[in-house]
Short mmCIF file of C-alpha atoms in Angstrom, two decimals:
data_model
loop_
_atom_site.label_atom_id
_atom_site.label_comp_id
_atom_site.label_asym_id
_atom_site.label_seq_id
_atom_site.Cartn_x
_atom_site.Cartn_y
_atom_site.Cartn_z
CA MET A 1 -29.99 61.79 30.90
CA LEU A 2 -31.48 62.73 27.71
CA TYR A 3 -35.16 60.94 27.08
CA GLN A 4 -37.74 61.54 24.30
CA ILE A 5 -41.44 61.36 25.83
CA THR A 6 -44.14 60.43 23.14
CA ASP A 7 -47.27 60.10 25.99
CA TRP A 8 -47.29 63.13 27.86
CA ASP A 9 -49.91 62.03 30.35
CA ASP A 10 -48.38 58.94 31.11
CA ALA A 11 -44.91 61.08 31.91
CA TYR A 12 -46.90 62.94 34.84
CA ALA A 13 -48.75 59.50 35.83
CA ASN A 14 -47.36 58.44 39.37
CA GLY A 15 -49.99 55.63 40.76
CA ALA A 16 -49.52 53.75 37.58
CA HIS A 17 -46.12 53.11 38.13
CA ILE A 18 -45.91 52.39 41.96
CA PRO A 19 -46.91 48.80 43.11
CA GLU A 20 -50.14 48.76 44.97
CA ALA A 21 -50.64 52.55 44.88
CA GLU A 22 -53.99 52.37 45.86
CA ALA A 23 -52.87 51.25 49.64
CA PHE A 24 -51.36 54.56 49.66
CA LEU A 25 -54.52 56.70 50.39
CA PRO A 26 -56.31 54.52 52.80
CA ARG A 27 -52.94 54.18 54.64
CA TRP A 28 -52.63 58.14 54.79
CA THR A 29 -55.91 59.32 55.43
CA ALA A 30 -55.51 56.59 59.03
CA ALA A 31 -52.40 58.24 59.87
CA ALA A 32 -53.60 61.60 59.73
CA ALA A 33 -56.46 61.28 61.69
CA ALA A 34 -54.85 59.02 64.40
CA PHE A 35 -51.87 61.92 64.26
CA ARG A 36 -55.04 64.74 64.78
CA ALA A 37 -56.68 62.66 67.73
CA ALA A 38 -53.17 62.83 69.52
CA HIS A 39 -52.07 66.30 68.36
CA ARG A 40 -55.22 68.86 68.36
CA PRO A 41 -54.65 71.34 65.48
CA LEU A 42 -55.39 74.98 65.62
CA PRO A 43 -57.24 76.20 62.25
CA LEU A 44 -55.52 78.16 59.75
CA GLY A 45 -58.39 78.77 57.42
CA ARG A 46 -59.54 75.39 56.30
CA GLY A 47 -55.90 74.30 56.88
CA HIS A 48 -54.17 73.36 60.31
CA LEU A 49 -51.22 74.51 62.59
CA PHE A 50 -49.68 71.88 64.95
CA LEU A 51 -48.07 73.22 68.21
CA PRO A 52 -45.88 71.31 69.70
CA ALA A 53 -45.91 71.18 73.75
CA SER A 54 -43.27 74.25 74.14
CA THR A 55 -42.82 77.66 72.46
CA PRO A 56 -41.90 76.88 68.86
CA LYS A 57 -38.47 76.71 67.71
CA GLY A 58 -39.79 78.24 64.22
CA LEU A 59 -42.37 77.63 61.57
CA LEU A 60 -42.44 74.79 59.29
CA VAL A 61 -45.01 75.28 56.85
CA PHE A 62 -45.99 72.04 54.36
CA VAL A 63 -48.04 72.08 51.42
CA HIS A 64 -50.07 69.30 50.08
CA GLY A 65 -49.81 68.16 46.51
CA GLY A 66 -52.62 66.17 44.39
CA TYR A 67 -51.91 68.23 41.00
CA TRP A 68 -53.73 71.33 42.21
CA MET A 69 -57.07 69.32 41.99
CA ARG A 70 -56.97 66.95 45.02
CA PHE A 71 -56.99 66.38 48.61
CA ASP A 72 -56.83 68.71 51.41
CA PRO A 73 -55.22 69.24 54.62
CA SER A 74 -56.81 66.28 56.55
CA THR A 75 -54.55 63.80 54.51
CA TRP A 76 -51.52 65.02 55.62
CA SER A 77 -51.64 65.90 59.44
CA HIS A 78 -49.19 62.83 60.09
CA LEU A 79 -46.50 64.76 58.21
CA ALA A 80 -46.01 67.03 60.94
CA ALA A 81 -44.63 64.54 63.16
CA GLY A 82 -40.82 65.39 62.39
CA ALA A 83 -41.40 68.87 62.67
CA ILE A 84 -43.49 68.58 66.44
CA ALA A 85 -40.84 66.40 67.93
CA LEU A 86 -38.39 68.64 67.35
CA GLY A 87 -40.24 71.30 68.73
CA TRP A 88 -41.17 73.39 65.50
CA ALA A 89 -44.56 74.41 64.75
CA CYS A 90 -46.45 73.12 61.24
CA ALA A 91 -48.79 74.78 59.32
CA ILE A 92 -50.51 72.13 56.25
CA PRO A 93 -52.53 74.74 54.68
CA ALA A 94 -55.52 74.70 52.35
CA TYR A 95 -56.10 76.29 48.89
CA ARG A 96 -58.64 76.46 46.43
CA LEU A 97 -58.88 73.56 43.80
CA ALA A 98 -59.19 73.82 40.22
CA PRO A 99 -61.03 73.74 37.79
CA ARG A 100 -62.62 76.27 40.77
CA VAL A 101 -59.49 78.28 40.51
CA ARG A 102 -56.45 78.74 38.47
CA ILE A 103 -52.77 78.17 39.58
CA ALA A 104 -51.96 81.73 40.09
CA GLN A 105 -54.68 81.84 42.55
CA MET A 106 -53.50 78.87 44.16
CA THR A 107 -50.11 80.78 44.78
CA SER A 108 -52.09 83.78 46.05
CA ASP A 109 -53.90 81.56 48.69
CA ILE A 110 -50.70 80.10 50.23
CA ALA A 111 -49.25 83.36 50.19
CA ARG A 112 -51.88 84.74 52.72
CA ALA A 113 -51.78 81.11 54.83
CA VAL A 114 -48.31 81.09 55.48
CA ALA A 115 -48.28 84.53 56.35
CA LYS A 116 -51.08 83.96 58.62
CA ALA A 117 -49.35 81.05 60.34
CA ALA A 118 -46.27 83.06 60.56
CA PHE A 119 -48.11 85.94 62.16
CA ASN A 120 -48.99 83.14 65.44
CA VAL A 121 -45.35 81.61 65.44
CA ALA A 122 -42.52 83.56 66.10
CA GLY A 123 -39.15 82.70 64.83
CA PRO A 124 -37.93 80.85 61.55
CA VAL A 125 -39.58 79.84 58.58
CA VAL A 126 -39.04 76.92 56.48
CA LEU A 127 -41.41 75.94 53.37
CA THR A 128 -41.74 72.70 52.01
CA GLY A 129 -44.33 70.71 49.83
CA HIS A 130 -44.83 67.87 47.44
CA SER A 131 -45.13 67.43 43.92
CA ALA A 132 -48.02 70.42 42.97
CA GLY A 133 -47.43 71.44 46.78
CA GLY A 134 -43.38 71.31 45.84
CA HIS A 135 -44.16 73.92 43.36
CA LEU A 136 -46.27 76.04 45.69
CA ALA A 137 -43.18 76.11 48.17
CA ALA A 138 -41.16 77.23 45.55
CA ARG A 139 -43.59 80.01 44.09
CA MET A 140 -43.48 81.25 47.88
CA VAL A 141 -39.68 82.26 47.41
CA CYS A 142 -39.96 83.98 44.07
CA GLU A 143 -39.50 87.56 44.18
CA GLY A 144 -42.46 89.46 44.86
CA VAL A 145 -44.92 86.62 46.67
CA LEU A 146 -44.56 87.21 50.12
CA PRO A 147 -43.56 90.51 52.06
CA ASP A 148 -39.80 91.61 52.50
CA ARG A 149 -40.66 91.15 56.36
CA LEU A 150 -41.66 87.71 55.90
CA ALA A 151 -39.45 86.32 53.31
CA ALA A 152 -36.50 87.39 55.55
CA ARG A 153 -37.47 84.95 58.16
CA ILE A 154 -37.37 81.69 55.79
CA THR A 155 -34.06 80.04 56.40
CA ALA A 156 -34.91 76.71 53.98
CA CYS A 157 -37.04 75.92 51.25
CA VAL A 158 -37.06 71.85 50.30
CA PRO A 159 -39.75 71.52 47.44
CA ILE A 160 -40.44 67.60 47.13
CA SER A 161 -40.63 66.02 43.82
CA PRO A 162 -41.63 69.81 42.63
CA LEU A 163 -43.08 70.50 39.16
CA SER A 164 -40.96 73.96 38.59
CA ASP A 165 -41.99 74.54 34.70
CA LEU A 166 -45.30 74.08 33.80
CA ARG A 167 -45.18 74.13 30.15
CA PRO A 168 -45.24 70.59 29.54
CA LEU A 169 -48.61 70.11 31.52
CA LEU A 170 -50.19 72.07 28.67
CA ARG A 171 -49.75 68.72 26.73
CA THR A 172 -51.58 66.49 28.91
CA ALA A 173 -54.95 65.59 29.81
CA MET A 174 -55.00 67.32 32.85
CA ASN A 175 -54.97 70.62 31.13
CA GLN A 176 -58.36 70.73 30.70
CA LYS A 177 -59.30 70.99 34.34
CA LEU A 178 -55.92 73.23 34.82
CA ARG A 179 -56.94 76.00 32.30
CA LEU A 180 -52.99 76.48 32.24
CA ASP A 181 -52.84 79.23 28.94
CA PRO A 182 -49.18 79.85 27.67
CA GLU A 183 -49.03 82.98 29.53
CA GLU A 184 -49.78 81.53 32.94
CA ALA A 185 -47.47 78.72 32.60
CA LEU A 186 -44.70 80.92 32.26
CA SER A 187 -45.38 83.05 34.80
CA GLU A 188 -46.24 80.21 37.24
CA SER A 189 -43.34 78.39 36.86
CA PRO A 190 -40.49 78.69 39.12
CA ALA A 191 -37.54 77.36 37.62
CA LEU A 192 -38.30 80.24 34.70
CA LEU A 193 -39.04 83.28 37.55
CA THR A 194 -36.54 85.30 39.64
CA PRO A 195 -35.91 83.71 43.39
CA ARG A 196 -35.16 85.93 46.13
CA MET A 197 -31.56 85.75 47.34
CA GLY A 198 -30.08 84.44 50.45
CA ILE A 199 -32.97 81.44 50.81
CA PRO A 200 -30.98 77.98 50.13
CA VAL A 201 -33.37 75.97 48.13
CA THR A 202 -32.85 72.02 48.19
CA THR A 203 -34.81 69.88 45.54
CA TRP A 204 -35.49 66.65 47.22
CA VAL A 205 -37.09 63.62 44.20
CA GLY A 206 -37.05 60.27 44.75
CA ALA A 207 -34.72 58.02 42.44
CA ALA A 208 -37.53 55.54 41.71
CA GLU A 209 -39.61 58.68 40.39
CA ARG A 210 -41.04 59.39 37.24
CA PRO A 211 -37.90 60.34 34.82
CA GLU A 212 -39.90 63.65 34.32
CA PHE A 213 -39.95 64.54 38.36
CA ILE A 214 -36.58 63.89 38.54
CA ARG A 215 -35.90 66.29 35.83
CA GLN A 216 -38.18 68.91 36.69
CA ALA A 217 -36.14 68.71 40.11
CA ARG A 218 -32.92 69.65 38.58
CA LEU A 219 -34.18 72.02 36.80
CA LEU A 220 -35.27 74.17 39.38
CA ALA A 221 -31.69 73.37 41.64
CA ASP A 222 -29.91 74.50 38.31
CA ALA A 223 -31.73 77.02 37.13
CA TRP A 224 -31.65 78.85 40.42
CA ALA A 225 -27.93 77.91 40.82
CA GLY A 226 -27.23 80.11 37.71
CA LEU A 227 -28.85 82.86 39.27
CA GLY A 228 -26.94 83.00 42.55
CA VAL A 229 -29.14 80.87 44.68
CA ALA A 230 -27.49 78.20 47.39
CA THR A 231 -29.60 74.95 45.58
CA GLU A 232 -28.78 71.30 45.44
CA CYS A 233 -30.69 68.41 44.20
CA VAL A 234 -31.14 65.50 46.49
CA ILE A 235 -32.46 62.16 44.75
CA ALA A 236 -33.43 60.02 47.77
CA PRO A 237 -32.33 56.50 47.38
CA GLY A 238 -35.29 53.80 46.18
CA ARG A 239 -37.60 56.25 47.15
CA HIS A 240 -40.94 56.90 44.54
CA HIS A 241 -43.33 59.74 44.54
CA PHE A 242 -45.56 57.86 46.88
CA ASP A 243 -42.79 57.55 49.87
CA VAL A 244 -40.60 60.25 49.73
CA ILE A 245 -42.39 62.52 51.72
CA ASP A 246 -42.35 59.74 54.54
CA GLY A 247 -39.35 61.75 56.24
CA LEU A 248 -41.32 63.86 57.30
CA THR A 249 -42.66 62.13 60.31
CA ASP A 250 -39.35 61.25 61.33
CA PRO A 251 -37.28 63.45 63.18
CA ALA A 252 -33.89 62.10 62.43
CA SER A 253 -34.49 61.55 58.86
CA PRO A 254 -31.94 63.26 56.37
CA LEU A 255 -35.13 64.94 54.81
CA MET A 256 -35.78 66.70 58.28
CA ARG A 257 -32.36 67.14 59.09
CA ARG A 258 -31.83 69.41 55.75
CA LEU A 259 -35.33 71.30 56.70
CA LEU A 260 -34.35 72.04 59.99
CA ASP A 261 -30.23 71.92 59.84
CA HIS A 262 -30.39 69.40 61.88
CA LYS A 263 -26.74 67.71 61.31
CA ASP A 264 -25.11 64.29 61.79
#
């Protein structure tokens, strides 16, 4: 679908186009606190590592969003529910935010956190993340980011509503905090980088999201498919940017089946 963008800030504005958007943050915060009360996490730096009742089948990593400027793992604890119910450990890592650091430094933060979590949990590793976190999840399966031994354990990467080409953000007001320059926009854009071979990648985006997020999700899947990676772009019917992540709480959801290979 072709469309012309005249307002780049609006193109990336999610809450302004979601009914009752202001209700989501308190809902997430309450659900996360309740989940932590029932499932005490282990510390993962400033992040959290949730373990199931029995020996984990593997490790799911969820990287939170917030345009690299907002939030921390404590807002998203409840998104570990689907993994825990299926017997998987779930890491929700923290990373430093802009304007304190640049996006390249956040990539390094997440790489270290994934390595630490994987050291403590044996078995396969699956990666996901939402929005800016989808960008960071995709960066983990680019060449040269994770150690080869760890990358060999990754069985799936599912970036949700990912920002895969950062160059348009150079035109937005948020770049005053992100401090992207053309060089970093290129070097930190997964769609413009070389992925590791052999790791299946599914981009997952809501059908009711801003057109730019749908474009970005398709772009990553198409770019990496052209390099030989097994990719798919799933457009979830009826989902917008704030509820597209809800499937992570449901062990039977299509999103969880895609992540952990649970088939119908």
